[in-house]
PDB file of N, CA and C in Angstrom:
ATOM      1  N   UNK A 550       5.270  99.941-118.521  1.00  0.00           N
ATOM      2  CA  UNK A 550       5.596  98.821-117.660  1.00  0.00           C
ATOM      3  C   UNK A 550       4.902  99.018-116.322  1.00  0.00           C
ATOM      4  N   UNK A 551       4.539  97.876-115.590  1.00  0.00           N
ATOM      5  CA  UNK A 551       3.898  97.706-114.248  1.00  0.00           C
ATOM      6  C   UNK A 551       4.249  96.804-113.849  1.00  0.00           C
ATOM      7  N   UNK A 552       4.271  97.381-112.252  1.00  0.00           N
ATOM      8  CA  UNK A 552       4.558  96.003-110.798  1.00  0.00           C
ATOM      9  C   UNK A 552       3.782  96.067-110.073  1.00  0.00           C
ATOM     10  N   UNK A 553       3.112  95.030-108.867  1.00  0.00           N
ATOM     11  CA  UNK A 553       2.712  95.365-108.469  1.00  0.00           C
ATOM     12  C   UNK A 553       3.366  95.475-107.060  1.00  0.00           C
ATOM     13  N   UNK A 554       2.537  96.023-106.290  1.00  0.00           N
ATOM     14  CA  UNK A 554       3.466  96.391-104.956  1.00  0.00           C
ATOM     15  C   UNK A 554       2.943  95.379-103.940  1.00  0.00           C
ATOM     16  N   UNK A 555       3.732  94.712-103.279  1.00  0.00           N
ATOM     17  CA  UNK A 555       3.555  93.783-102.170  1.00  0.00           C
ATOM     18  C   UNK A 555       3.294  94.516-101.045  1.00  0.00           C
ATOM     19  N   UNK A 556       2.921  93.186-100.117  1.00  0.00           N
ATOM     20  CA  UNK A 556       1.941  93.578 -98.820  1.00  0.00           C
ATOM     21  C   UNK A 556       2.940  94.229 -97.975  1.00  0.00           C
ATOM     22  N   UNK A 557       4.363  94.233 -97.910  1.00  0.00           N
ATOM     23  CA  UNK A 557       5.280  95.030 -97.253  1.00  0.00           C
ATOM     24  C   UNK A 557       5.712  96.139 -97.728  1.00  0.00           C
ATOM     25  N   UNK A 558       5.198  96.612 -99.059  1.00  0.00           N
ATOM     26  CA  UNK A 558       6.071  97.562 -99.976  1.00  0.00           C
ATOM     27  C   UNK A 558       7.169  97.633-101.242  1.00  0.00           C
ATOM     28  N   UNK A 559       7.153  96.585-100.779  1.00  0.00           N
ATOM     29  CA  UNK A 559       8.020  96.226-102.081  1.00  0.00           C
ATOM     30  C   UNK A 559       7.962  95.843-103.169  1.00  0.00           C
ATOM     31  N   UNK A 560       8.424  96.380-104.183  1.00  0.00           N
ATOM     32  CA  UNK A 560       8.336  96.205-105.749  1.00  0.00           C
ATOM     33  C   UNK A 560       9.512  95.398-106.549  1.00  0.00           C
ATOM     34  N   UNK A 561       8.871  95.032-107.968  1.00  0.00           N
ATOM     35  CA  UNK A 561      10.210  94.167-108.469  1.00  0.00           C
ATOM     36  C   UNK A 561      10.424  95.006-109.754  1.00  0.00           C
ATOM     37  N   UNK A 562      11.196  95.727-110.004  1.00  0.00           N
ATOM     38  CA  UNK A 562      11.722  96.497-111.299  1.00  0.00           C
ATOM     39  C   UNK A 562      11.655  95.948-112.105  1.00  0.00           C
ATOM     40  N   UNK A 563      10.794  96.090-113.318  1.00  0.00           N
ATOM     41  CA  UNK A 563      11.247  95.499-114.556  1.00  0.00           C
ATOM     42  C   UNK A 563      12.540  94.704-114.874  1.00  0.00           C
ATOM     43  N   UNK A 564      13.303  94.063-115.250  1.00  0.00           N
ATOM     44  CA  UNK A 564      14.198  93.903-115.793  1.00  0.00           C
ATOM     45  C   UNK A 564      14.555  94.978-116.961  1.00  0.00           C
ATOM     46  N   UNK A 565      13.322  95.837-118.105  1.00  0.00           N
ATOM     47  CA  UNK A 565      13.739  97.078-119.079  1.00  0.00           C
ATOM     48  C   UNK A 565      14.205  97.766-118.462  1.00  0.00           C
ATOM     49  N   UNK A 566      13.972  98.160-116.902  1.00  0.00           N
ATOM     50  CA  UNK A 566      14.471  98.962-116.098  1.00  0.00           C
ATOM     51  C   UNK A 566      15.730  98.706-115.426  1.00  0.00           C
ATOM     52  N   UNK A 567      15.913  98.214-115.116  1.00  0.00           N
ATOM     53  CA  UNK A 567      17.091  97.290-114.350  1.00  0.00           C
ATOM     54  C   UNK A 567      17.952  97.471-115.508  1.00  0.00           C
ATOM     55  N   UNK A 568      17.705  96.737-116.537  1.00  0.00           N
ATOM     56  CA  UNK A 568      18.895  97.332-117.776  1.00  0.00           C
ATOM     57  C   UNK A 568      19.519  98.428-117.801  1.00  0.00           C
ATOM     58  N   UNK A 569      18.284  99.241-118.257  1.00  0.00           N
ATOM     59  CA  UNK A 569      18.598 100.478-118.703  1.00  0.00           C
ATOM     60  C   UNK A 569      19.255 101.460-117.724  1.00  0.00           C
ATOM     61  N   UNK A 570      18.903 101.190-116.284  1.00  0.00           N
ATOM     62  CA  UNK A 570      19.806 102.136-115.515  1.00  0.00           C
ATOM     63  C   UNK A 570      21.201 101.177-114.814  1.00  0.00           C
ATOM     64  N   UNK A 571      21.191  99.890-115.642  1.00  0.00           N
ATOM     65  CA  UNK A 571      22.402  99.279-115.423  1.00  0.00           C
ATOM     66  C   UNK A 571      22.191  98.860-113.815  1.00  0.00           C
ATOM     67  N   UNK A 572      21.384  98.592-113.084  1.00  0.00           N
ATOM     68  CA  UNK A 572      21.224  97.820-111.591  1.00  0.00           C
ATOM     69  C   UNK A 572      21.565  96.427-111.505  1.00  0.00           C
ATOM     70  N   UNK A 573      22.073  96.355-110.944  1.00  0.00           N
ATOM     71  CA  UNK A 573      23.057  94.839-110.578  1.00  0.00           C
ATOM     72  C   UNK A 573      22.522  94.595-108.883  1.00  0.00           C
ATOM     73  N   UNK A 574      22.659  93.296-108.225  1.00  0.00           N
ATOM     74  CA  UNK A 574      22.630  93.157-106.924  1.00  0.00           C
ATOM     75  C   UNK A 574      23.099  94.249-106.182  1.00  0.00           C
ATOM     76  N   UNK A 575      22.186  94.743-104.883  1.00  0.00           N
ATOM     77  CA  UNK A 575      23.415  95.722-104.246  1.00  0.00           C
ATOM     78  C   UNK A 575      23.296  97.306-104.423  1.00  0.00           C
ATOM     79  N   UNK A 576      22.982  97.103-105.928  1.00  0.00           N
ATOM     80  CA  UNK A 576      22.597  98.512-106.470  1.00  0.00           C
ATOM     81  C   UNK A 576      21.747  99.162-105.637  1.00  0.00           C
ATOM     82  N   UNK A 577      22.163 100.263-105.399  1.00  0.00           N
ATOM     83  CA  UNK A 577      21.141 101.985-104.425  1.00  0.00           C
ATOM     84  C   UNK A 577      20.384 102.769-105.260  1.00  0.00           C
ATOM     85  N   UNK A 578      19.140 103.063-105.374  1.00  0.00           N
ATOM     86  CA  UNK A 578      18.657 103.861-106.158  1.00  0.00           C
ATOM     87  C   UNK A 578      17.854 104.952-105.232  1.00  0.00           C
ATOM     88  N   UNK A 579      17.475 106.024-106.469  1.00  0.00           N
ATOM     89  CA  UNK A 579      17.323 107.226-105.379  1.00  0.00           C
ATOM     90  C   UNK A 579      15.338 107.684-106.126  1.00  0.00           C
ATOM     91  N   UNK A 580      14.811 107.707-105.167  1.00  0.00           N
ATOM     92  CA  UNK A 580      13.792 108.543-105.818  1.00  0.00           C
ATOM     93  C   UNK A 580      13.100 110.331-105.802  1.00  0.00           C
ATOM     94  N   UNK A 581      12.819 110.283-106.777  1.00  0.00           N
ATOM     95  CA  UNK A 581      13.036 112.308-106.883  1.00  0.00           C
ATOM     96  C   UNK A 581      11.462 112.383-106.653  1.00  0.00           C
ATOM     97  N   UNK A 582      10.778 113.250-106.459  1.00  0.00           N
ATOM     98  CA  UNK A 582       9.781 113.788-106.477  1.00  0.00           C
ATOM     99  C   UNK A 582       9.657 114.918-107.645  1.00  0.00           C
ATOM    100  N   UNK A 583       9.244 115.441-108.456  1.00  0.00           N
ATOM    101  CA  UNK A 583       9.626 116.210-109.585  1.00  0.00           C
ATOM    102  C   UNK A 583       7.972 117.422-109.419  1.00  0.00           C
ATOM    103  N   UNK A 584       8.357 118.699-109.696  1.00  0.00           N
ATOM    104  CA  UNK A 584       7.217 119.607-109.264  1.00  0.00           C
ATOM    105  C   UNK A 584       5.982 119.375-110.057  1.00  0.00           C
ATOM    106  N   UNK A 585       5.710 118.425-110.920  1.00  0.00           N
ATOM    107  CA  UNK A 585       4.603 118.007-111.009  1.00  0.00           C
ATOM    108  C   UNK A 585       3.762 116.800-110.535  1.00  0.00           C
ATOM    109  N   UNK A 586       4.721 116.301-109.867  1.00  0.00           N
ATOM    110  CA  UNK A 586       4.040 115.340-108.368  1.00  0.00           C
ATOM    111  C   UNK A 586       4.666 113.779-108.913  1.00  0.00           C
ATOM    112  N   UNK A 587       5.145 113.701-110.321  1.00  0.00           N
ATOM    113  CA  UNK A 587       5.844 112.368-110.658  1.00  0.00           C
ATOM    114  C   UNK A 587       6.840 112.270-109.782  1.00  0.00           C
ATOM    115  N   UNK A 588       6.756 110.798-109.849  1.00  0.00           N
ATOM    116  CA  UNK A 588       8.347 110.311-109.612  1.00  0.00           C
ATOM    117  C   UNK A 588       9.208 109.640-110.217  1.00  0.00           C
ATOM    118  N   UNK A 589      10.437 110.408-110.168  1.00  0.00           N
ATOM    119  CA  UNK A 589      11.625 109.720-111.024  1.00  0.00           C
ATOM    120  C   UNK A 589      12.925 108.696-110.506  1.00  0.00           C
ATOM    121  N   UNK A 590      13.339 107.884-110.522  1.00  0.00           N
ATOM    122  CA  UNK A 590      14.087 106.475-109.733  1.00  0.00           C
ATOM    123  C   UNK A 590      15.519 107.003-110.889  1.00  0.00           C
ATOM    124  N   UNK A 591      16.481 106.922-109.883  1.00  0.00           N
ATOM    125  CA  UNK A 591      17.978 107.260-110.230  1.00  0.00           C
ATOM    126  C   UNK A 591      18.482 106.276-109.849  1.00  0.00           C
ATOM    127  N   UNK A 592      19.908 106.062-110.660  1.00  0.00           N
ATOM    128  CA  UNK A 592      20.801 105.419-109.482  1.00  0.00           C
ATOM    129  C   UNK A 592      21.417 105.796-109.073  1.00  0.00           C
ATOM    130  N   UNK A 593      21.849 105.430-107.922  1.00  0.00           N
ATOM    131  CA  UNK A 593      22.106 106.372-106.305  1.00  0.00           C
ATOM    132  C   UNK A 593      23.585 107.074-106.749  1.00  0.00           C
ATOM    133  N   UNK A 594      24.584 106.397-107.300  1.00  0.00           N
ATOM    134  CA  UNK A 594      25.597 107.158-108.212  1.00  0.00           C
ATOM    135  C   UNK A 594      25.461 108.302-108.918  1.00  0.00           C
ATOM    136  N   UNK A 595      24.136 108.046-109.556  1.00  0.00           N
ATOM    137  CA  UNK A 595      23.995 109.004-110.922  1.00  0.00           C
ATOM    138  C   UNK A 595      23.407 110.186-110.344  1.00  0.00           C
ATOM    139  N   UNK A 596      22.902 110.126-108.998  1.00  0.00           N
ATOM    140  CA  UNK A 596      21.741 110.935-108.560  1.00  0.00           C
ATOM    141  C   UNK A 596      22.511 112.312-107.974  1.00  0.00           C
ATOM    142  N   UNK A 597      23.846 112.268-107.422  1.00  0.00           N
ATOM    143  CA  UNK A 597      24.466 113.774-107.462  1.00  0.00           C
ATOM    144  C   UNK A 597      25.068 114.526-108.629  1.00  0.00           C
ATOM    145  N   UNK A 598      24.982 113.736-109.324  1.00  0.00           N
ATOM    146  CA  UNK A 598      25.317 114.623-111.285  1.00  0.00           C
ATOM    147  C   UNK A 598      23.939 115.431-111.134  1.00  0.00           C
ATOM    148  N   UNK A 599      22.955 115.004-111.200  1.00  0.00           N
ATOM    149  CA  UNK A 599      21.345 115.119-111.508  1.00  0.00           C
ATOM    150  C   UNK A 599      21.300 116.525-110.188  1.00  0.00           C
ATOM    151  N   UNK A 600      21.921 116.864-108.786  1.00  0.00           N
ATOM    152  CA  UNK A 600      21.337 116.971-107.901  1.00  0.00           C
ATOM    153  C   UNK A 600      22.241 118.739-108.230  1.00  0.00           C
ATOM    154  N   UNK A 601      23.354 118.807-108.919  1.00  0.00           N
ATOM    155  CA  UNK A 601      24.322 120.500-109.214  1.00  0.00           C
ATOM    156  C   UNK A 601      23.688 120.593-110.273  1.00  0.00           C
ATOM    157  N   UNK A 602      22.478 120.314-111.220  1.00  0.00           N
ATOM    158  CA  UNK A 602      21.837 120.866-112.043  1.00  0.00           C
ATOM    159  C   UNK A 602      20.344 121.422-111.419  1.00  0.00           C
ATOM    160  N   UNK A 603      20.111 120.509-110.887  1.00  0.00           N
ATOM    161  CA  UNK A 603      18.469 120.848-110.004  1.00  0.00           C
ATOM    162  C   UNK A 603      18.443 122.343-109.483  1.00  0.00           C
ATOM    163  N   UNK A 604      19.618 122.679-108.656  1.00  0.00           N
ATOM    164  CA  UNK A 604      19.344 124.014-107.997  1.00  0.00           C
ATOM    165  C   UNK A 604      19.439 124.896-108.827  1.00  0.00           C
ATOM    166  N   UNK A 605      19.839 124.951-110.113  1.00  0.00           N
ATOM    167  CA  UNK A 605      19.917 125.890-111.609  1.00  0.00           C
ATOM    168  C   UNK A 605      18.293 126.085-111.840  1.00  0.00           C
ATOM    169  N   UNK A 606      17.846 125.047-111.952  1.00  0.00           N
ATOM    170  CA  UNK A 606      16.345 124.854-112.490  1.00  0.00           C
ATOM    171  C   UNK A 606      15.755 126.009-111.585  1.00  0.00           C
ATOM    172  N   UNK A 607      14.458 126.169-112.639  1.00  0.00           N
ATOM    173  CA  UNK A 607      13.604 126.824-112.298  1.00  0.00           C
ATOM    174  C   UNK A 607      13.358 128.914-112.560  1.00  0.00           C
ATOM    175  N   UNK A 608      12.876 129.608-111.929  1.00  0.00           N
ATOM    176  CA  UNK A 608      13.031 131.216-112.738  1.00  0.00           C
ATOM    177  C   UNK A 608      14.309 132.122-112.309  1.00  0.00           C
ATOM    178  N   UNK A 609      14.935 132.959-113.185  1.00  0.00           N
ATOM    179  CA  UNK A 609      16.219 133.198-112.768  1.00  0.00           C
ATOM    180  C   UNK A 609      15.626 134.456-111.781  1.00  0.00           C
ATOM    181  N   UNK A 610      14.713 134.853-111.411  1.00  0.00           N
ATOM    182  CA  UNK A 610      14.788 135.941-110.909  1.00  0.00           C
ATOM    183  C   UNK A 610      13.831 136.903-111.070  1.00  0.00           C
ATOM    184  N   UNK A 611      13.913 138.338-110.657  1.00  0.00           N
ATOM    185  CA  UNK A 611      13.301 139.489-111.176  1.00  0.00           C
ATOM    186  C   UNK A 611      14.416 140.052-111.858  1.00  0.00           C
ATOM    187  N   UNK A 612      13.566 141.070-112.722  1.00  0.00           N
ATOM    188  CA  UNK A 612      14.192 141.337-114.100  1.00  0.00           C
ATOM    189  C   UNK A 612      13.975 141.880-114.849  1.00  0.00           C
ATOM    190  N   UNK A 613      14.247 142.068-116.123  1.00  0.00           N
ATOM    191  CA  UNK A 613      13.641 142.857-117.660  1.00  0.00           C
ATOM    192  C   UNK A 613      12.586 141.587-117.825  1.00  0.00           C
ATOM    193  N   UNK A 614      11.500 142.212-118.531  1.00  0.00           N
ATOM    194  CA  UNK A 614      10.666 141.443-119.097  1.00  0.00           C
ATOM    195  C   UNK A 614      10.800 141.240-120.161  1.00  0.00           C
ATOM    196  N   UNK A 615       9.912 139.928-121.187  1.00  0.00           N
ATOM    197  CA  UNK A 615      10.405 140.394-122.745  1.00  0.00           C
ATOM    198  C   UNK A 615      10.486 141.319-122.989  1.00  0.00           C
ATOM    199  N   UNK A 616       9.175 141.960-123.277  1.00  0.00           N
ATOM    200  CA  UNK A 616       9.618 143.300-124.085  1.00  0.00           C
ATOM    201  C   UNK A 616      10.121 144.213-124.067  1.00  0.00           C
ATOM    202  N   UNK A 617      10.836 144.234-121.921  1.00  0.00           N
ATOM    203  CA  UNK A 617      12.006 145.087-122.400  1.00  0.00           C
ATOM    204  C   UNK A 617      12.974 145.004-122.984  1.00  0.00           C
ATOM    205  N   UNK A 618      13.505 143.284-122.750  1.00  0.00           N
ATOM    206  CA  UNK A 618      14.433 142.761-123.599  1.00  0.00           C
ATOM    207  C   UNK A 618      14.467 143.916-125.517  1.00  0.00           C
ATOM    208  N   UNK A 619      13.187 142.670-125.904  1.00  0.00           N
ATOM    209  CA  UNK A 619      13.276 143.370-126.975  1.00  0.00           C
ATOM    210  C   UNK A 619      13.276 144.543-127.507  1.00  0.00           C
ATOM    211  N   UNK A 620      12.624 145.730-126.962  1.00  0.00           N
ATOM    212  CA  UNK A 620      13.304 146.964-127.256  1.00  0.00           C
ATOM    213  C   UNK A 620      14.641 147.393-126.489  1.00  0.00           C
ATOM    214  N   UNK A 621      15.250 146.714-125.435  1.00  0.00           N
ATOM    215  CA  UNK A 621      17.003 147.149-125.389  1.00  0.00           C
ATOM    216  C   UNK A 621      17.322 146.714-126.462  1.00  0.00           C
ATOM    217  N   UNK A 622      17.102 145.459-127.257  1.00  0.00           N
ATOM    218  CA  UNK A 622      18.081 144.683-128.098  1.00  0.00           C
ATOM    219  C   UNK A 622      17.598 145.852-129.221  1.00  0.00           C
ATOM    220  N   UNK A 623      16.477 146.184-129.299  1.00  0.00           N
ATOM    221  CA  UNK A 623      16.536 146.994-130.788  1.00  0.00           C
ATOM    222  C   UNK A 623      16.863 148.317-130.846  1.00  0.00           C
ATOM    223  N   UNK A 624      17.121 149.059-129.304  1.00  0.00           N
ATOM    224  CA  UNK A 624      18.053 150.346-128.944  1.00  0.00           C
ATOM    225  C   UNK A 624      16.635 151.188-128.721  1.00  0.00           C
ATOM    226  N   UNK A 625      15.451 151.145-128.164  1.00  0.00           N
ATOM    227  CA  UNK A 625      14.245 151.427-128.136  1.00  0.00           C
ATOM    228  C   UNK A 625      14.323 152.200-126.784  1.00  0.00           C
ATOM    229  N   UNK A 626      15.628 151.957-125.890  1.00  0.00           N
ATOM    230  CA  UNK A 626      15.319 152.216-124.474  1.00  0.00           C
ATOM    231  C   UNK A 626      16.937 153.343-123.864  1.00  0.00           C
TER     232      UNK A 626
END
């Protein structure tokens, strides 16, 4: 799907879109930036469910590597 963007900025959402995230008059939507440079459009409700998973994302840390993993798991260590 495509809009195009007016001389002030503004765009007109699909209506597939508008459905699907249920937008009515009034409706707030939120836009994400995502680490590969897309962007993703929420609705502004839905967007703090979305926002206590985000800070999970990403590497847990320093650590065992696989293969230390796999030789603890096989008693190697």
């Amino acid at each position: 799907m495509a809009t195009t963007v007016k001389q002030n900025g503004q765009i007109t959402l699909p209506k597939a879109v508008r459905d699907h995230l249920g937008l009515t008059p009034g409706s707030q939507v939120d836009f994400r930036q995502t680490a590969d440079g897309s962007v993703i459009l929420l609705r502004k409700d839905h967007a703090s469910q979305i926002d206590r998973f985000e800070k999970l994302r990403g590497h847990a840390g320093e650590g065992q590597n696989t293969d230390d993993i796999i030789a603890s798991t096989r008693g190697e260590l």
